[in-house]
């Protein structure tokens, strides 16, 4: 019995120390819940984007960086655009790990710039950067809008033809083909 109480006490002390990381560094943070961090209600009540939006609204225009916890993992929420630019460009080597799941073999859609880390990210970014110059984006924008305006009609037609089941992969492939081919 003593061992169990001691173990619970040690766990509690460790959690208290762990969840005071941002406070010890004088970084504004959202108060976490033990074991859940700031992810209370994720999957049941909230989506990941709702939690991000809540943190953003809480700290925007007050601080360049806010701390939060994804369960037991601490993370920084960067709010200052100049700091984001510095991290993504100048300090890339120190911040290249996004800790997002990607398995290109089983799920090829995860092999994109949003999910990749480190060197694979850098190689892919180097390949696609010429496509996204300001001039090319301005040139492509009207086409993207034009094809996007036709998308709801195509969705409705697909839903009617498929008894209410929409194959998103096929739809996205057709949308991309229309944008590129137009």
Coordinates of C-alpha atoms in Angstrom, one line a residue:
X1 CA 0.0 0.0 0.0
X2 CA 2.8 2.4 0.9
X3 CA 4.5 1.6 -2.5
X4 CA 1.3 2.5 -4.4
X5 CA 0.9 5.8 -2.5
X6 CA 4.6 6.7 -3.0
X7 CA 4.2 5.9 -6.7
X8 CA 1.1 8.1 -7.1
X9 CA 2.9 10.9 -5.2
X10 CA 6.0 10.7 -7.4
X11 CA 3.8 10.7 -10.5
X12 CA 1.9 13.8 -9.2
X13 CA 5.2 15.6 -8.4
X14 CA 6.6 14.7 -11.9
X15 CA 3.4 15.9 -13.6
X16 CA 3.4 19.2 -11.6
X17 CA 7.0 19.8 -12.6
X18 CA 6.4 18.8 -16.2
X19 CA 3.3 21.0 -16.6
X20 CA 5.1 24.1 -15.1
X21 CA 7.7 24.2 -18.0
X22 CA 6.2 27.4 -19.6
X23 CA 5.6 29.0 -16.3
X24 CA 9.2 28.6 -15.2
X25 CA 10.3 30.3 -18.4
X26 CA 7.8 33.2 -18.0
X27 CA 6.0 32.3 -21.3
X28 CA 2.3 32.9 -21.3
X29 CA 0.4 29.6 -21.5
X30 CA -3.0 28.0 -21.2
X31 CA -3.3 26.1 -17.9
X32 CA -3.2 22.3 -18.7
X33 CA -5.1 19.4 -17.3
X34 CA -3.1 16.5 -16.0
X35 CA -2.4 13.9 -18.7
X36 CA -4.6 15.7 -21.2
X37 CA -2.6 19.0 -21.4
X38 CA -4.7 21.4 -23.4
X39 CA -6.4 18.7 -25.3
X40 CA -9.6 18.5 -23.1
X41 CA -12.5 17.3 -25.3
X42 CA -10.5 16.5 -28.4
X43 CA -12.3 13.9 -30.5
X44 CA -15.5 14.2 -28.5
X45 CA -16.3 17.9 -28.4
X46 CA -13.5 19.6 -30.2
X47 CA -11.4 19.1 -33.3
X48 CA -7.6 19.9 -33.4
X49 CA -8.4 23.1 -35.2
X50 CA -10.8 24.3 -32.5
X51 CA -8.1 23.9 -29.9
X52 CA -5.6 25.8 -32.1
X53 CA -8.2 28.5 -32.7
X54 CA -8.9 28.8 -28.9
X55 CA -5.2 29.2 -28.1
X56 CA -4.8 31.7 -30.9
X57 CA -7.7 33.9 -29.8
X58 CA -6.6 33.8 -26.2
X59 CA -3.1 35.0 -26.9
X60 CA -3.2 37.0 -30.2
X61 CA -1.9 40.6 -29.9
X62 CA -0.6 39.9 -26.4
X63 CA 2.6 37.8 -26.9
X64 CA 4.7 36.5 -29.8
X65 CA 4.8 33.0 -28.3
X66 CA 2.4 31.0 -26.1
X67 CA 2.9 27.7 -24.5
X68 CA 0.6 24.7 -24.6
X69 CA 0.6 21.0 -24.1
X70 CA -0.5 18.2 -26.5
X71 CA -1.2 15.7 -23.8
X72 CA 2.2 15.3 -22.2
X73 CA 4.2 17.0 -25.0
X74 CA 4.9 20.7 -24.6
X75 CA 4.7 22.9 -27.7
X76 CA 5.1 26.5 -28.6
X77 CA 2.3 28.3 -30.4
X78 CA 4.0 31.0 -32.5
X79 CA 1.8 34.1 -33.1
X80 CA 4.3 36.7 -34.5
X81 CA 4.7 36.6 -38.3
X82 CA 8.3 37.7 -38.2
X83 CA 9.2 35.0 -35.7
X84 CA 7.4 32.4 -37.9
X85 CA 9.4 33.6 -40.9
X86 CA 12.6 33.4 -38.9
X87 CA 11.8 29.8 -37.7
X88 CA 10.7 28.5 -41.1
X89 CA 13.6 30.0 -43.0
X90 CA 16.6 31.0 -41.0
X91 CA 16.3 28.6 -38.1
X92 CA 14.9 25.7 -40.1
X93 CA 17.5 23.1 -38.9
X94 CA 16.4 23.6 -35.3
X95 CA 12.7 23.4 -36.0
X96 CA 12.4 20.8 -38.8
X97 CA 10.6 18.1 -36.7
X98 CA 6.9 18.5 -36.9
X99 CA 6.0 15.3 -35.0
X100 CA 3.2 14.6 -37.4
X101 CA 2.4 11.1 -38.6
X102 CA 3.5 10.2 -42.1
X103 CA 3.8 6.9 -43.8
X104 CA 4.3 7.3 -47.5
X105 CA 4.3 3.6 -48.2
X106 CA 0.9 2.9 -46.7
X107 CA -0.7 6.3 -47.1
X108 CA 0.9 8.3 -49.9
X109 CA -1.1 11.4 -49.2
X110 CA 0.9 12.0 -46.0
X111 CA 4.1 12.4 -48.0
X112 CA 3.5 16.2 -48.5
X113 CA 5.1 19.4 -47.2
X114 CA 2.7 19.6 -44.3
X115 CA 3.7 16.2 -42.8
X116 CA 7.3 15.6 -43.8
X117 CA 10.3 16.4 -41.6
X118 CA 13.9 17.2 -42.1
X119 CA 15.7 16.3 -45.3
X120 CA 12.7 14.8 -47.1
X121 CA 10.8 18.0 -46.5
X122 CA 13.7 20.1 -47.8
X123 CA 14.0 18.0 -50.9
X124 CA 10.3 18.2 -51.7
X125 CA 10.2 21.9 -50.9
X126 CA 13.1 22.5 -53.3
X127 CA 11.2 20.6 -56.0
X128 CA 7.9 22.5 -55.6
X129 CA 9.1 26.0 -54.8
X130 CA 9.4 27.1 -58.4
X131 CA 5.7 26.3 -58.9
X132 CA 4.6 28.7 -56.1
X133 CA 6.3 32.0 -57.2
X134 CA 4.2 35.1 -56.7
X135 CA 3.7 35.6 -60.5
X136 CA 2.6 32.0 -61.1
X137 CA 0.2 32.1 -58.1
X138 CA -1.4 35.3 -59.4
X139 CA -1.7 33.7 -62.9
X140 CA -3.2 30.5 -61.5
X141 CA -5.6 32.1 -59.0
X142 CA -8.5 32.9 -61.5
X143 CA -8.4 29.3 -62.7
X144 CA -8.5 27.9 -59.2
X145 CA -11.5 30.1 -58.4
X146 CA -13.3 29.2 -61.7
X147 CA -12.8 25.4 -61.2
X148 CA -13.7 25.8 -57.5
X149 CA -17.0 27.4 -58.3
X150 CA -17.9 24.3 -60.4
X151 CA -17.0 22.0 -57.5
X152 CA -20.3 22.0 -55.6
X153 CA -22.2 21.0 -58.8
X154 CA -19.7 18.2 -59.4
X155 CA -20.2 17.1 -55.7
X156 CA -24.0 17.0 -56.0
X157 CA -23.8 15.0 -59.2
X158 CA -21.4 12.5 -57.7
X159 CA -23.5 12.1 -54.6
X160 CA -26.6 11.5 -56.7
X161 CA -24.8 8.9 -58.9
X162 CA -23.2 7.1 -55.9
X163 CA -26.2 6.8 -53.5
X164 CA -24.9 9.4 -51.1
X165 CA -21.3 8.1 -50.9
X166 CA -18.7 10.5 -52.2
X167 CA -15.3 9.2 -53.2
X168 CA -13.2 12.2 -52.1
X169 CA -9.9 10.9 -53.6
X170 CA -11.5 10.8 -57.1
X171 CA -13.1 14.2 -56.7
X172 CA -9.8 15.8 -55.5
X173 CA -7.9 14.2 -58.4
X174 CA -10.4 15.5 -60.9
X175 CA -10.3 19.0 -59.3
X176 CA -6.5 19.0 -59.4
X177 CA -6.5 17.8 -63.0
X178 CA -9.0 20.6 -64.0
X179 CA -6.9 23.3 -62.3
X180 CA -3.6 22.0 -63.9
X181 CA -5.1 21.2 -67.3
X182 CA -7.0 24.5 -67.7

